[in-house]
mmCIF file of C-alpha atoms in Angstrom:
data_model
loop_
_atom_site.group_PDB
_atom_site.id
_atom_site.type_symbol
_atom_site.label_atom_id
_atom_site.label_comp_id
_atom_site.label_asym_id
_atom_site.label_seq_id
_atom_site.Cartn_x
_atom_site.Cartn_y
_atom_site.Cartn_z
ATOM 1 C CA MET A 1 34.817 -11.394 -21.927
ATOM 2 C CA ASN A 2 33.738 -13.100 -25.168
ATOM 3 C CA TRP A 3 35.830 -15.585 -27.157
ATOM 4 C CA TYR A 4 37.094 -12.997 -29.641
ATOM 5 C CA GLU A 5 38.202 -10.580 -26.911
ATOM 6 C CA LYS A 6 40.156 -13.412 -25.260
ATOM 7 C CA LEU A 7 41.962 -14.182 -28.514
ATOM 8 C CA ASN A 8 42.473 -10.528 -29.378
ATOM 9 C CA GLN A 9 44.104 -9.678 -26.060
ATOM 10 C CA TYR A 10 46.466 -12.677 -26.270
ATOM 11 C CA PHE A 11 47.548 -12.802 -29.918
ATOM 12 C CA PRO A 12 49.452 -9.988 -31.667
ATOM 13 C CA ILE A 13 47.448 -7.883 -34.130
ATOM 14 C CA GLU A 14 49.431 -9.204 -37.097
ATOM 15 C CA GLU A 15 48.260 -12.754 -36.301
ATOM 16 C CA MET A 16 44.598 -11.952 -35.690
ATOM 17 C CA LYS A 17 41.829 -12.423 -38.188
ATOM 18 C CA SER A 18 38.920 -10.027 -37.871
ATOM 19 C CA LYS A 19 35.925 -11.177 -35.852
ATOM 20 C CA GLU A 20 33.846 -11.073 -39.043
ATOM 21 C CA HIS A 21 36.382 -13.292 -40.828
ATOM 22 C CA ILE A 22 36.286 -15.913 -38.065
ATOM 23 C CA GLU A 23 32.497 -15.782 -37.714
ATOM 24 C CA THR A 24 32.133 -16.212 -41.484
ATOM 25 C CA LEU A 25 34.497 -19.193 -41.419
ATOM 26 C CA LEU A 26 32.387 -20.736 -38.644
ATOM 27 C CA LYS A 27 29.184 -20.120 -40.591
ATOM 28 C CA GLU A 28 30.205 -20.732 -44.200
ATOM 29 C CA ARG A 29 33.047 -23.213 -43.653
ATOM 30 C CA GLY A 30 31.470 -24.872 -40.609
ATOM 31 C CA ASP A 31 32.030 -28.241 -42.231
ATOM 32 C CA ILE A 32 35.766 -27.787 -41.571
ATOM 33 C CA TYR A 33 36.247 -24.755 -39.273
ATOM 34 C CA HIS A 34 35.385 -25.187 -35.591
ATOM 35 C CA LYS A 35 35.382 -23.373 -32.239
ATOM 36 C CA ASP A 36 35.849 -25.201 -28.927
ATOM 37 C CA GLU A 37 35.217 -22.744 -26.112
ATOM 38 C CA GLY A 38 35.093 -23.053 -22.353
ATOM 39 C CA GLU A 39 35.426 -20.766 -19.374
ATOM 40 C CA TYR A 40 39.227 -20.895 -19.533
ATOM 41 C CA HIS A 41 39.980 -21.666 -23.175
ATOM 42 C CA VAL A 42 39.282 -20.921 -26.818
ATOM 43 C CA LEU A 43 40.403 -23.317 -29.538
ATOM 44 C CA MET A 44 39.802 -22.460 -33.187
ATOM 45 C CA TYR A 45 40.773 -25.161 -35.659
ATOM 46 C CA ALA A 46 40.136 -26.562 -39.117
ATOM 47 C CA GLU A 47 39.700 -30.289 -39.591
ATOM 48 C CA LEU A 48 40.178 -31.437 -43.147
ATOM 49 C CA GLU A 49 40.162 -34.982 -44.454
ATOM 50 C CA ASP A 50 43.882 -35.547 -43.994
ATOM 51 C CA PHE A 51 45.033 -33.029 -41.360
ATOM 52 C CA ILE A 52 44.037 -30.600 -38.600
ATOM 53 C CA PHE A 53 45.165 -26.982 -38.470
ATOM 54 C CA ILE A 54 45.108 -25.152 -35.121
ATOM 55 C CA ASP A 55 44.344 -21.531 -35.913
ATOM 56 C CA TYR A 56 44.237 -20.254 -32.315
ATOM 57 C CA LEU A 57 44.724 -21.908 -28.933
ATOM 58 C CA PHE A 58 44.175 -19.720 -25.879
ATOM 59 C CA VAL A 59 44.302 -20.968 -22.290
ATOM 60 C CA SER A 60 43.612 -18.419 -19.564
ATOM 61 C CA LYS A 61 46.436 -17.625 -17.144
ATOM 62 C CA LYS A 62 44.098 -18.857 -14.400
ATOM 63 C CA ALA A 63 44.123 -22.362 -15.916
ATOM 64 C CA ARG A 64 47.711 -22.670 -17.123
ATOM 65 C CA GLY A 65 49.712 -25.499 -15.615
ATOM 66 C CA GLN A 66 46.568 -27.519 -14.857
ATOM 67 C CA GLY A 67 46.599 -29.746 -17.955
ATOM 68 C CA LEU A 68 43.897 -27.981 -19.966
ATOM 69 C CA GLY A 69 46.140 -27.317 -22.979
ATOM 70 C CA HIS A 70 47.326 -30.934 -22.884
ATOM 71 C CA LYS A 71 43.719 -32.158 -22.811
ATOM 72 C CA LEU A 72 42.728 -29.990 -25.791
ATOM 73 C CA ILE A 73 45.720 -31.190 -27.844
ATOM 74 C CA SER A 74 45.085 -34.815 -26.798
ATOM 75 C CA ASN A 75 41.480 -34.563 -27.997
ATOM 76 C CA LEU A 76 42.726 -33.460 -31.414
ATOM 77 C CA LYS A 77 45.382 -36.201 -31.491
ATOM 78 C CA GLU A 78 42.643 -38.794 -30.958
ATOM 79 C CA LEU A 79 41.342 -37.915 -34.430
ATOM 80 C CA GLY A 80 44.458 -39.652 -35.796
ATOM 81 C CA LYS A 81 45.524 -36.954 -38.267
ATOM 82 C CA PRO A 82 48.623 -34.765 -38.491
ATOM 83 C CA ILE A 83 48.165 -31.509 -36.555
ATOM 84 C CA ILE A 84 49.744 -28.315 -37.863
ATOM 85 C CA LEU A 85 50.068 -24.861 -36.347
ATOM 86 C CA GLU A 86 51.950 -21.598 -36.697
ATOM 87 C CA VAL A 87 53.874 -19.972 -33.849
ATOM 88 C CA GLU A 88 55.868 -16.797 -33.656
ATOM 89 C CA PRO A 89 59.634 -17.287 -33.323
ATOM 90 C CA VAL A 90 61.079 -17.115 -29.812
ATOM 91 C CA ASP A 91 61.605 -13.523 -28.709
ATOM 92 C CA GLU A 92 63.705 -13.178 -25.562
ATOM 93 C CA ASP A 93 61.707 -10.055 -24.656
ATOM 94 C CA ILE A 94 58.373 -11.889 -24.805
ATOM 95 C CA LEU A 95 58.326 -14.683 -22.227
ATOM 96 C CA ASP A 96 55.249 -16.418 -23.660
ATOM 97 C CA THR A 97 56.975 -17.221 -26.965
ATOM 98 C CA GLY A 98 59.473 -19.558 -25.281
ATOM 99 C CA LYS A 99 56.829 -21.066 -22.981
ATOM 100 C CA ARG A 100 54.568 -21.728 -25.960
ATOM 101 C CA LEU A 101 57.316 -23.593 -27.816
ATOM 102 C CA LYS A 102 58.187 -25.662 -24.746
ATOM 103 C CA PHE A 103 54.520 -26.613 -24.369
ATOM 104 C CA TYR A 104 54.278 -27.845 -27.956
ATOM 105 C CA GLN A 105 57.621 -29.644 -27.638
ATOM 106 C CA ARG A 106 56.280 -31.528 -24.581
ATOM 107 C CA GLU A 107 53.209 -32.418 -26.650
ATOM 108 C CA GLY A 108 55.418 -34.076 -29.288
ATOM 109 C CA PHE A 109 55.338 -31.366 -31.954
ATOM 110 C CA GLN A 110 58.255 -31.011 -34.356
ATOM 111 C CA HIS A 111 59.563 -27.951 -36.126
ATOM 112 C CA ALA A 112 59.011 -28.131 -39.897
ATOM 113 C CA LYS A 113 62.597 -27.151 -40.611
ATOM 114 C CA SER A 114 62.225 -27.029 -44.383
ATOM 115 C CA ILE A 115 59.111 -24.815 -44.497
ATOM 116 C CA GLY A 116 59.466 -21.054 -44.600
ATOM 117 C CA TYR A 117 56.475 -18.849 -43.775
ATOM 118 C CA ARG A 118 56.526 -15.069 -44.237
ATOM 119 C CA ARG A 119 53.235 -13.228 -44.671
ATOM 120 C CA LYS A 120 52.646 -9.491 -44.853
ATOM 121 C CA SER A 121 50.057 -8.459 -42.277
ATOM 122 C CA LEU A 122 47.116 -6.556 -43.708
ATOM 123 C CA ALA A 123 46.700 -4.906 -40.281
ATOM 124 C CA THR A 124 50.267 -3.614 -39.883
ATOM 125 C CA ASN A 125 51.636 -3.919 -43.446
ATOM 126 C CA GLU A 126 54.753 -5.569 -41.972
ATOM 127 C CA VAL A 127 56.149 -8.974 -42.891
ATOM 128 C CA ASN A 128 55.401 -11.504 -40.182
ATOM 129 C CA ALA A 129 57.656 -14.577 -40.047
ATOM 130 C CA MET A 130 56.154 -17.636 -38.384
ATOM 131 C CA GLU A 131 57.413 -21.115 -37.556
ATOM 132 C CA ILE A 132 55.425 -24.187 -38.606
ATOM 133 C CA LEU A 133 55.081 -26.924 -35.994
ATOM 134 C CA TYR A 134 53.458 -30.294 -36.539
ATOM 135 C CA TRP A 135 52.583 -33.528 -34.807
ATOM 136 C CA SER A 136 51.941 -36.653 -36.801
ATOM 137 C CA PRO A 137 50.727 -40.106 -35.737
ATOM 138 C CA GLU A 138 52.581 -41.711 -38.659
ATOM 139 C CA ASP A 139 55.664 -39.527 -39.116
ATOM 140 C CA SER A 140 54.354 -37.481 -42.057
ATOM 141 C CA SER A 141 56.896 -35.939 -44.410
ATOM 142 C CA GLU A 142 57.460 -32.205 -44.407
ATOM 143 C CA GLU A 143 56.313 -32.187 -48.048
ATOM 144 C CA LEU A 144 52.861 -33.326 -46.857
ATOM 145 C CA ILE A 145 52.901 -30.672 -44.117
ATOM 146 C CA TYR A 146 53.864 -28.057 -46.722
ATOM 147 C CA GLU A 147 50.945 -29.060 -48.963
ATOM 148 C CA ALA A 148 48.590 -28.956 -45.957
ATOM 149 C CA MET A 149 49.817 -25.455 -45.072
ATOM 150 C CA LYS A 150 49.191 -24.274 -48.640
ATOM 151 C CA LYS A 151 45.659 -25.652 -48.425
ATOM 152 C CA THR A 152 45.154 -23.945 -45.045
ATOM 153 C CA TYR A 153 46.401 -20.626 -46.380
ATOM 154 C CA LEU A 154 44.018 -20.767 -49.339
ATOM 155 C CA MET A 155 40.955 -22.153 -47.521
ATOM 156 C CA ILE A 156 41.236 -20.393 -44.133
ATOM 157 C CA HIS A 157 43.667 -17.470 -44.000
ATOM 158 C CA THR A 158 42.703 -15.841 -47.290
ATOM 159 C CA TYR A 159 39.013 -16.786 -47.269
ATOM 160 C CA LYS A 160 37.141 -13.685 -48.522
ATOM 161 C CA ASP A 161 40.120 -11.551 -47.489
ATOM 162 C CA LYS A 162 39.283 -8.676 -49.844
ATOM 163 C CA GLU A 163 35.749 -8.536 -48.429
ATOM 164 C CA PHE A 164 36.978 -8.347 -44.817
ATOM 165 C CA TYR A 165 40.153 -6.278 -45.171
ATOM 166 C CA GLY A 166 39.675 -4.297 -48.391
ATOM 167 C CA LYS A 167 42.688 -5.983 -50.005
ATOM 168 C CA GLU A 168 44.033 -9.446 -50.646
ATOM 169 C CA TYR A 169 46.810 -11.341 -48.924
ATOM 170 C CA GLN A 170 49.849 -12.343 -50.965
ATOM 171 C CA ASP A 171 49.807 -15.383 -53.226
ATOM 172 C CA VAL A 172 50.597 -18.623 -51.430
ATOM 173 C CA GLN A 173 53.892 -18.999 -53.374
ATOM 174 C CA GLU A 174 55.097 -15.686 -51.902
ATOM 175 C CA VAL A 175 54.241 -16.744 -48.344
ATOM 176 C CA LEU A 176 55.255 -20.406 -48.107
ATOM 177 C CA SER A 177 58.507 -21.932 -49.288
ATOM 178 C CA MET A 178 60.303 -25.273 -49.108
ATOM 179 C CA GLN A 179 64.010 -25.237 -48.330
ATOM 180 C CA GLU A 180 66.743 -27.789 -47.836
ATOM 181 C CA GLN A 181 66.517 -29.109 -44.280
ATOM 182 C CA ASP A 182 70.268 -29.006 -43.658
ATOM 183 C CA ASN A 183 70.246 -25.189 -43.675
ATOM 184 C CA GLN A 184 67.483 -24.767 -41.100
ATOM 185 C CA LYS A 185 68.046 -24.154 -37.389
ATOM 186 C CA ASP A 186 65.792 -26.094 -35.054
ATOM 187 C CA ILE A 187 63.730 -23.640 -33.004
ATOM 188 C CA PHE A 188 63.618 -26.150 -30.169
ATOM 189 C CA ASP A 189 67.431 -26.012 -29.791
ATOM 190 C CA GLY A 190 68.304 -24.505 -26.455
ATOM 191 C CA LEU A 191 64.804 -24.839 -24.973
ATOM 192 C CA ASP A 192 65.690 -27.815 -22.810
#
């Protein structure tokens, strides 16, 4: 099974970029967009000057619980930059959503409580709400994480979107929002 098939079978359709989109990012944005692939994992990420964005992290069921995910995250942490990623909210009917959040919690990631993320999927035409998680070596503010997410959306998610999907994703202001932190529920509540 190739790297794209691994990602495609694990991630929901509304979260997947097309193979052509990812391959073009690797080719044309190879200065920032990278693939780390092994027998039991696929890690797609963007490394910019001031942050890292994890686009996809897949660890095979055969290798889960053996420290591979921890090793991959640790390698990124060694670069000394904030690390940002999107995860689907916990769904009691989908066991992996809770396990995924617990994994990132153990790795020291925080929930960006003030950042809202709602993007309409070009594949399903449905609004897909995601949670933003981040790890920072120097306790970065959520405003910096918000600005990094806007940059990610513009440079990675919407890169040549009309060419690949026949239409464009929403404007970044429609997808990302900053809210008062007091009104946000921590997605890690109740996971302990």
